[in-house]
Tab-separated table of C-alpha atoms and ligand atoms in Angstrom:
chain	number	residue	atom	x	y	z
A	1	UNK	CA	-57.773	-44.962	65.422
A	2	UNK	CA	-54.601	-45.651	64.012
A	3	UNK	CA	-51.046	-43.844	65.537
A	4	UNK	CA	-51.219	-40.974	62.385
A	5	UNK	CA	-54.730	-40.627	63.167
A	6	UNK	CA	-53.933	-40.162	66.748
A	7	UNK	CA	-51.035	-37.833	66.386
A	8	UNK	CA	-53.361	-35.392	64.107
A	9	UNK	CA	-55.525	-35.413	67.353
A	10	UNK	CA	-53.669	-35.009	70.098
A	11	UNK	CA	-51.928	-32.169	68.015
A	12	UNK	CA	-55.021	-30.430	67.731
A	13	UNK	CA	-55.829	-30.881	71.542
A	14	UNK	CA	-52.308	-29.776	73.011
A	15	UNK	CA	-51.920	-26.791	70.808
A	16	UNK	CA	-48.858	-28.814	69.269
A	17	UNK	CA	-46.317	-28.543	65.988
A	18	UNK	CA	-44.502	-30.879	64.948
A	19	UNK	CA	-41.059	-29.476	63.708
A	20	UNK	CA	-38.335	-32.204	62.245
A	21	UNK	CA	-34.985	-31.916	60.944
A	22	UNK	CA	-34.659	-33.426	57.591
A	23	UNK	CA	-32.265	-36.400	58.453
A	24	UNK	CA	-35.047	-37.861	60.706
A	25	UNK	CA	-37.179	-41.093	59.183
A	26	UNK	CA	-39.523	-40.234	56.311
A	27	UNK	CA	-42.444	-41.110	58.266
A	28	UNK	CA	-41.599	-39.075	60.929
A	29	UNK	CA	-40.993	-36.020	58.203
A	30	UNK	CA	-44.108	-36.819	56.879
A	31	UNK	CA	-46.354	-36.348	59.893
A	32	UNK	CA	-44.179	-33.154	60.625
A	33	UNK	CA	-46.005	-29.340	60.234
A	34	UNK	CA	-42.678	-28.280	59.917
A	35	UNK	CA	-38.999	-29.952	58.271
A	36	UNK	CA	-36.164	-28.003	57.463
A	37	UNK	CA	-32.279	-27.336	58.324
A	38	UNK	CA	-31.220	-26.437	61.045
A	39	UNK	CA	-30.956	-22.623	60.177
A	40	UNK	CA	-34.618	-22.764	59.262
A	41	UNK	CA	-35.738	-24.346	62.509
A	42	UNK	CA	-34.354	-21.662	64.923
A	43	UNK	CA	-35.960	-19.179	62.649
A	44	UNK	CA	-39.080	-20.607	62.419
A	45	UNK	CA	-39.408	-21.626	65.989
A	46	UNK	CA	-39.926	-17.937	67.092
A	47	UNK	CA	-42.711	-17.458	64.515
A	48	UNK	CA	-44.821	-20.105	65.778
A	49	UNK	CA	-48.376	-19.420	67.568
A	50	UNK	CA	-48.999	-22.887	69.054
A	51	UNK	CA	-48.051	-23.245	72.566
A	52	UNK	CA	-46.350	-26.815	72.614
A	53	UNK	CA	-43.430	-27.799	70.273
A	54	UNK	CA	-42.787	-31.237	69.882
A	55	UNK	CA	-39.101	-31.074	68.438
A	56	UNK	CA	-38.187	-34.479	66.166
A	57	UNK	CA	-34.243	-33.621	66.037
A	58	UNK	CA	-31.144	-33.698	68.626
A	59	UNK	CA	-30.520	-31.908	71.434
A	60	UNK	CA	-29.087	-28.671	70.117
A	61	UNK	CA	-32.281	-28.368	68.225
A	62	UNK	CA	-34.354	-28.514	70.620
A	63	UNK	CA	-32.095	-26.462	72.929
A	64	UNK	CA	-32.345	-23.661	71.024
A	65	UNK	CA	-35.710	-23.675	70.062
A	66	UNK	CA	-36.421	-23.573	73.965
A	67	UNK	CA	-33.940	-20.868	74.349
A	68	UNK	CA	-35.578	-18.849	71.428
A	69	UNK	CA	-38.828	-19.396	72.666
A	70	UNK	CA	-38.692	-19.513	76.684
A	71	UNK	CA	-42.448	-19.306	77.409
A	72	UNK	CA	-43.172	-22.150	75.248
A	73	UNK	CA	-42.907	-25.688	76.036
A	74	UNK	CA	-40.597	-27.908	74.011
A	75	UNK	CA	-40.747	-31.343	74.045
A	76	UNK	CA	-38.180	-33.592	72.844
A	77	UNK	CA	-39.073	-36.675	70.642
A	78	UNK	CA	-36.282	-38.467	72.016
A	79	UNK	CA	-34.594	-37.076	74.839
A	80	UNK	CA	-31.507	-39.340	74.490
A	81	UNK	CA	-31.169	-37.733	70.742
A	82	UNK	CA	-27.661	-36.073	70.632
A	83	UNK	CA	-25.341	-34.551	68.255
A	84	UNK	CA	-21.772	-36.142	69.663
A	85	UNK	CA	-20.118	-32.996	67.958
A	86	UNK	CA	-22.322	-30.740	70.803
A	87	UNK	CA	-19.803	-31.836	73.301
A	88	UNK	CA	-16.654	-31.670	71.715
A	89	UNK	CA	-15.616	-28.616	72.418
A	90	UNK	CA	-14.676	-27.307	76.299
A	91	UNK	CA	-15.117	-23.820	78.029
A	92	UNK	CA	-11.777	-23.748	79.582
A	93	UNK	CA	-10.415	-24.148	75.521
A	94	UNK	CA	-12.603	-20.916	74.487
A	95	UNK	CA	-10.920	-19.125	77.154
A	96	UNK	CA	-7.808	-19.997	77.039
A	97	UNK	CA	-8.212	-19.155	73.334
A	98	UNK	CA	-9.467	-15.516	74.464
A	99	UNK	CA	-6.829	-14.822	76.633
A	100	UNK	CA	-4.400	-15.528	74.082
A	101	UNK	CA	-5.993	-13.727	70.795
A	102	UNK	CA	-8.586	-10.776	72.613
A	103	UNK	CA	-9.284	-9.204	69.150
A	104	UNK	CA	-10.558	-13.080	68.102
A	105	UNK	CA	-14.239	-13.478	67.616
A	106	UNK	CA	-15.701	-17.045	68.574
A	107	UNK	CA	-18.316	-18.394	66.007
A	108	UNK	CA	-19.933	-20.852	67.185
A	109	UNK	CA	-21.309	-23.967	64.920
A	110	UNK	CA	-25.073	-23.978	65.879
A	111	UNK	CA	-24.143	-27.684	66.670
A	112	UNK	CA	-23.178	-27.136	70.144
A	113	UNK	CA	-24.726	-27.227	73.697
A	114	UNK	CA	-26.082	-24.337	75.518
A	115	UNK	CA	-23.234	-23.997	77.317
A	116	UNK	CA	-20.919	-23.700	74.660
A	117	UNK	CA	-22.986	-21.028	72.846
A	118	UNK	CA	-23.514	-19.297	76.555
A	119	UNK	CA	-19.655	-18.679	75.853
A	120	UNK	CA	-19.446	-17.718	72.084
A	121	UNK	CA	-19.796	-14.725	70.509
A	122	UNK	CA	-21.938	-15.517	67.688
A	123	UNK	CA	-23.658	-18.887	66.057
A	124	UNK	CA	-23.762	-20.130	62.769
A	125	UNK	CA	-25.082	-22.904	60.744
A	126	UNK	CA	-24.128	-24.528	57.706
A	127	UNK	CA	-26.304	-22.432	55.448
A	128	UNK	CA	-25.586	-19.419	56.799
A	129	UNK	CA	-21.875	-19.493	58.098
A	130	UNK	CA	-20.141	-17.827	55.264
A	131	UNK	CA	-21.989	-15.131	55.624
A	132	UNK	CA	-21.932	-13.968	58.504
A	133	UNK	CA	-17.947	-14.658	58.857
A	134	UNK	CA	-17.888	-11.865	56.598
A	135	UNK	CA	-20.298	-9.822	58.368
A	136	UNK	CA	-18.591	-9.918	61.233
A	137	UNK	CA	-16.441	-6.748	62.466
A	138	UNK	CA	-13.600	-9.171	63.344
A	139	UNK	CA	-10.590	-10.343	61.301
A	140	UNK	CA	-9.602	-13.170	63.753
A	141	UNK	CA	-11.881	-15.595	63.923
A	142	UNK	CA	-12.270	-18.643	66.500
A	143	UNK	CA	-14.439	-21.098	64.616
A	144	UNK	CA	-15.647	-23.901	66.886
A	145	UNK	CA	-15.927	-26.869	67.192
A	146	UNK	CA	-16.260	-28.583	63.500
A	147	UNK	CA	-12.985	-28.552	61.654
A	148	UNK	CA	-14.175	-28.845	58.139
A	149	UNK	CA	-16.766	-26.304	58.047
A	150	UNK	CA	-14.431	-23.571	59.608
A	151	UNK	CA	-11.760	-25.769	56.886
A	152	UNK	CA	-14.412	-24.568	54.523
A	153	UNK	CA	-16.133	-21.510	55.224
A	154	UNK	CA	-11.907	-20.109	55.652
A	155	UNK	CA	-11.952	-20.743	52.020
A	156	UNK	CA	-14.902	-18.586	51.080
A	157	UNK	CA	-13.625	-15.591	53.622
A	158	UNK	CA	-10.049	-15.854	52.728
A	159	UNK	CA	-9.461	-11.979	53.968
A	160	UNK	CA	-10.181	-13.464	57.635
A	161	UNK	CA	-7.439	-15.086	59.904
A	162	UNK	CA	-8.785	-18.446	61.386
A	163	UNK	CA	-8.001	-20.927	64.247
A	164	UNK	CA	-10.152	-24.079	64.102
A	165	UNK	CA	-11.200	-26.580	66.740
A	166	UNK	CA	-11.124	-30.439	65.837
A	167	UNK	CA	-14.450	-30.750	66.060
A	168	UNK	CA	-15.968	-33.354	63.785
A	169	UNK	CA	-19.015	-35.161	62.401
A	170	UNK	CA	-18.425	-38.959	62.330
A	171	UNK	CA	-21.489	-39.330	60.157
A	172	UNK	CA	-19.957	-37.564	57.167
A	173	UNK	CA	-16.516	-37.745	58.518
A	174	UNK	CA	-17.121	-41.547	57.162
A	175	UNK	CA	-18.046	-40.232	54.240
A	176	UNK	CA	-14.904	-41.475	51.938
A	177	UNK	CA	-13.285	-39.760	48.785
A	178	UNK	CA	-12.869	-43.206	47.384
A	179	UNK	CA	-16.641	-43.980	47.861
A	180	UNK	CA	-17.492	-40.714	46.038
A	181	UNK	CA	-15.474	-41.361	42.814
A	182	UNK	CA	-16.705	-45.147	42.758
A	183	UNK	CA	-20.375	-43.320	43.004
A	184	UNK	CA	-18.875	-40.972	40.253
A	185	UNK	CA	-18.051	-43.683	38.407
A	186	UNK	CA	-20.945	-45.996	38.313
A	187	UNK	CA	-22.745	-42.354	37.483
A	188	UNK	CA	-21.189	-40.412	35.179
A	189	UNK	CA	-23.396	-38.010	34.679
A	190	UNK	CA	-24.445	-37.049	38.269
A	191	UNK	CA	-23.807	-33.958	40.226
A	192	UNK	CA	-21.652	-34.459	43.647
A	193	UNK	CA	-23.772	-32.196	46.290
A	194	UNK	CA	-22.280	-32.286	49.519
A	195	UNK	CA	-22.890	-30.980	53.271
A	196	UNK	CA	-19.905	-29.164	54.164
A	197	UNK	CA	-19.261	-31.312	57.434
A	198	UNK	CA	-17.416	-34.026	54.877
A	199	UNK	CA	-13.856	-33.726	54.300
A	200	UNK	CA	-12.090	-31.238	52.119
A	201	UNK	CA	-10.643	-34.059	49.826
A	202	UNK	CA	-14.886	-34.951	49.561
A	203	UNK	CA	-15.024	-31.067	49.029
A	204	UNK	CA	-12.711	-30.353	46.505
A	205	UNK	CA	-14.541	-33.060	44.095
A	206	UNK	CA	-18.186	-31.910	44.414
A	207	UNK	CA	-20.509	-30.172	42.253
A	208	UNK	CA	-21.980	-28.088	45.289
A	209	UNK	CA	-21.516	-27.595	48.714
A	210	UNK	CA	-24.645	-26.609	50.834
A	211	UNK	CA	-26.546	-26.979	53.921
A	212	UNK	CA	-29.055	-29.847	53.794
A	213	UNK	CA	-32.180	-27.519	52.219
A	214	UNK	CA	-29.962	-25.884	50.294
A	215	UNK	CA	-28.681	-29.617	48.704
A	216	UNK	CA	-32.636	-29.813	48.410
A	217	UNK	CA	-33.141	-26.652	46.447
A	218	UNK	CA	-30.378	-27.015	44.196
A	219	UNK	CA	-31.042	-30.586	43.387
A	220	UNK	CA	-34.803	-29.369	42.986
A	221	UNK	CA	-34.103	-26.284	40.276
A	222	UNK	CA	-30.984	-28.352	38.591
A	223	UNK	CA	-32.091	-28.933	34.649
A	224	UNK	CA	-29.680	-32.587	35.784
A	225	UNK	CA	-31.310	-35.593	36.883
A	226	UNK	CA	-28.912	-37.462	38.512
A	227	UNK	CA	-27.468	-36.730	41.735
A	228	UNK	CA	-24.822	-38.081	44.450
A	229	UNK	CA	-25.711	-37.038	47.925
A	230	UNK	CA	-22.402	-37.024	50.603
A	231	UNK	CA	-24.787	-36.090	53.509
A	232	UNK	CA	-27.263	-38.251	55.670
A	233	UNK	CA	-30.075	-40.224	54.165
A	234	UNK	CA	-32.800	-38.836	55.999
A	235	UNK	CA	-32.328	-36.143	53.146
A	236	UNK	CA	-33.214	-39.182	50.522
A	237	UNK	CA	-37.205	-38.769	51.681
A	238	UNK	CA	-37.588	-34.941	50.963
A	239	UNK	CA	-35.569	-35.160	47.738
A	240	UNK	CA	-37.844	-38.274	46.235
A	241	UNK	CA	-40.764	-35.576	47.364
A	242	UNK	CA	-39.668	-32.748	45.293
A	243	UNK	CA	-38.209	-34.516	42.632
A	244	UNK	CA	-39.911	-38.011	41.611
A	245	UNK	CA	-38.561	-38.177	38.360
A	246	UNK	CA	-34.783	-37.496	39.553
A	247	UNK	CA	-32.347	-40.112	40.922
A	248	UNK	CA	-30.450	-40.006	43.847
A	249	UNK	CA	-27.994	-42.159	45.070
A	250	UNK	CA	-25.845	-42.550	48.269
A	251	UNK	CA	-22.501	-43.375	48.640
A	252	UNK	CA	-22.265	-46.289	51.067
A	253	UNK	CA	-24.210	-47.256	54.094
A	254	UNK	CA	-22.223	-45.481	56.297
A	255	UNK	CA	-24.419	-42.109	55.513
A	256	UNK	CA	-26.530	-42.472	58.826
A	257	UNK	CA	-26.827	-40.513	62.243
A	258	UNK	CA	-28.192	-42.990	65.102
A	259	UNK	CA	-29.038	-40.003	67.022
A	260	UNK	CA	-31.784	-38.843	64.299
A	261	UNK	CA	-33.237	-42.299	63.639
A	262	UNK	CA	-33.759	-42.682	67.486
A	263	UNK	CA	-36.413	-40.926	66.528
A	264	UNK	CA	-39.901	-42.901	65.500
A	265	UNK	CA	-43.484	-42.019	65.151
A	266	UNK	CA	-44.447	-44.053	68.858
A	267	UNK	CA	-41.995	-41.800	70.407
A	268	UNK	CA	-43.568	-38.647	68.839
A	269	UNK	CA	-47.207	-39.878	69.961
A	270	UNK	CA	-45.679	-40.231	73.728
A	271	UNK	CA	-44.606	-36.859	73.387
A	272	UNK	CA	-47.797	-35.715	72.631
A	273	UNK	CA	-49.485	-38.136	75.299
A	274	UNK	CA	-47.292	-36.922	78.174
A	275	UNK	CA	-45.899	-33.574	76.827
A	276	UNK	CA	-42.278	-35.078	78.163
A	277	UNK	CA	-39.486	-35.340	78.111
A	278	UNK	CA	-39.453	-31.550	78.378
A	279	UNK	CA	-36.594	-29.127	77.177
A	280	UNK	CA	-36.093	-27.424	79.927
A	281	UNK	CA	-32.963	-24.824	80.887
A	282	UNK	CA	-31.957	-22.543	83.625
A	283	UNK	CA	-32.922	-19.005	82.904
A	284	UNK	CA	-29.194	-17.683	83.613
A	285	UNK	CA	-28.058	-20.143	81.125
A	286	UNK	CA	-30.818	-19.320	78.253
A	287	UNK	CA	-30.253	-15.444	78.659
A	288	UNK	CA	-26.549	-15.894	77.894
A	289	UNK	CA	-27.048	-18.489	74.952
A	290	UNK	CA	-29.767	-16.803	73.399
A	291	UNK	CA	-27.470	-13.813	73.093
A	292	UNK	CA	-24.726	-15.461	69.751
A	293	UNK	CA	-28.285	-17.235	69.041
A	294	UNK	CA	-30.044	-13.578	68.398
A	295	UNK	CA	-27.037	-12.333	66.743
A	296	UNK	CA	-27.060	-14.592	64.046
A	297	UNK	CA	-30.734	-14.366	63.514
A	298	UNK	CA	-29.659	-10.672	63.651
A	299	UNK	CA	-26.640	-10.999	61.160
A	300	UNK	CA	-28.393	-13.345	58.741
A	301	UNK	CA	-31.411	-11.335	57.713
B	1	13P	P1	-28.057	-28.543	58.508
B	1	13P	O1	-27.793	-27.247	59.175
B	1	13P	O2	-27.617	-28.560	57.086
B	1	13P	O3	-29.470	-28.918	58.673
B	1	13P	O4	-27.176	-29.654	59.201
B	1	13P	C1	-27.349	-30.041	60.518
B	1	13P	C2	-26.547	-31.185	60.859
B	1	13P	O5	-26.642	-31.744	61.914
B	1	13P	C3	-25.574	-31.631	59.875
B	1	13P	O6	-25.012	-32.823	60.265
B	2	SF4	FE1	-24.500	-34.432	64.676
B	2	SF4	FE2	-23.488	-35.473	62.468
B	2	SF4	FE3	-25.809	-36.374	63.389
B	2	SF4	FE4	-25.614	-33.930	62.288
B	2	SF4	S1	-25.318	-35.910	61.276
B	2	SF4	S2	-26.681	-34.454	64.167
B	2	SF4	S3	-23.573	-33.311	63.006
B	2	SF4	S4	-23.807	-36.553	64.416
């Protein structure tokens, strides 16, 4: 039996599904039930009727799928898999940030550990952000920790007062403006579509700014053919799926998150073989985090 073979069977066995983010490997995305953003992940991870997750994406990921779903087991591809942006903001900031604006409401970028969303008032991902900054009852807002999506989702909600965190993405922080019009240039006629983790100066130049499925969807429905992608490749396998006859091309080799491609199919048949390394998380700490977890679910309907 060969490892694909093997994964369909264990699945089967353990009660399993496979969920992956989309900037995993292809063949990992390809063996996965389930591949989305992250926004679609949480969501879907509370719908699900199997008993084991097998989660092929960081740590936050995983996190809050186990925090949205406490009776089920999640097991982590890749245990070591994490988003370097989780960490990068610190409790004693949020609070100091509290005491000094009470009226401010702390959004926090789903990219972030438990224990930063145990102390924030709401989450938010990239697709969903804007939003529900505008939903929210607040006018101050305390948008943590990535700079240029609070940079960016302050220009869609420009009625809101912001303080942003320096948060950052080195992945498409190394995404460079220069790189984009030399892209631009050898393509005339593509479309920039960009994750809005990049830079503003990347920004300001695209076509359209979206979460990773919604890059997918608009590249999918666009009557254009030819696209430049300023987010991770892992995206490059689900946009070949939908659209064979389009091209896509990157902007450097830069476009890459370590942390996702840790990530390989002998890792995801160990997981299933072993059902570890388990998510696992103290039941104070869920209950607190799955509160601004909840309330974006909530918010974003
Ligand atoms: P999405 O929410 O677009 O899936 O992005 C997650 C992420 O990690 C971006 O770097
Ligand atoms: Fe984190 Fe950036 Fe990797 Fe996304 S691409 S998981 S934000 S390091």
């Amino acid at each position: 039996m060969n490892q694909i073979e093997e994964i369909r069977k264990l699945k089967k066995e353990k009660n399993a599904v496979i969920l992956a983010h989309y900037y995993v490997d292809g063949e990992v995305q390809a063996i996965a039930d389930y591949v989305g953003d992250s926004y679609y992940l949480s969501k879907l991870a509370t719908t699900l009727k199997e008993q084991v997750i097998i989660f092929c994406g960081v740590s936050f990921m995983g996190e809050s799928a186990k925090i949205l779903n406490p009776e089920k087991i999640v097991v982590m591809a890749d245990e070591h898999a994490d988003c370097p942006m989780a960490h990068m903001v610190d409790i004693e900031t949020i609070e100091k940030i509290r005491e000094e604006n009470p009226d401010a409401c702390v959004v926090c970028y789903v990219n972030s550990s438990a224990e930063i969303k145990a102390h924030s008032d709401v989450c938010v991902t990239s697709s969903n952000a804007v939003r529900i900054v505008k939903a929210l009852p607040a006018r101050k807002i305390f948008f943590i920790p990535d700079n240029n999506l609070g940079r960016y989702v302050s220009t869609q909600v420009p009625e809101k007062d912001f303080i942003f965190h320096d948060g950052f993405c080195h992945v498409h922080k190394s995404i460079e403006k220069a790189n984009v019009l030399a892209a631009k240039e050898a393509h005339p006629d593509a479309l920039i579509l960009t994750h809005p983790e990049c830079t503003e100066d990347v920004l300001e130049i695209s076509d359209f700014i979206g979460s990773t499925s919604e890059i997918i969807d608009y590249a999918t429905k666009s009557s254009q053919n030819t696209f430049i992608i300023c987010t991770e490749m892992g995206i490059f396998y689900e946009l070949g799926q939908k659209n064979p006859d389009k091209k896509f091309y990157s902007v450097g080799h830069r476009q890459f998150c370590p942390n996702m491609k840790r990530i390989t199919l002998n890792k995801v048949l160990s997981a299933l073989q072993t059902l570890t390394p388990e998510m696992t998380l103290s039941e104070e700490l869920a209950a607190k985090a799955s509160l601004p977890l909840n309330r974006m679910l909530e918010l974003a309907k």
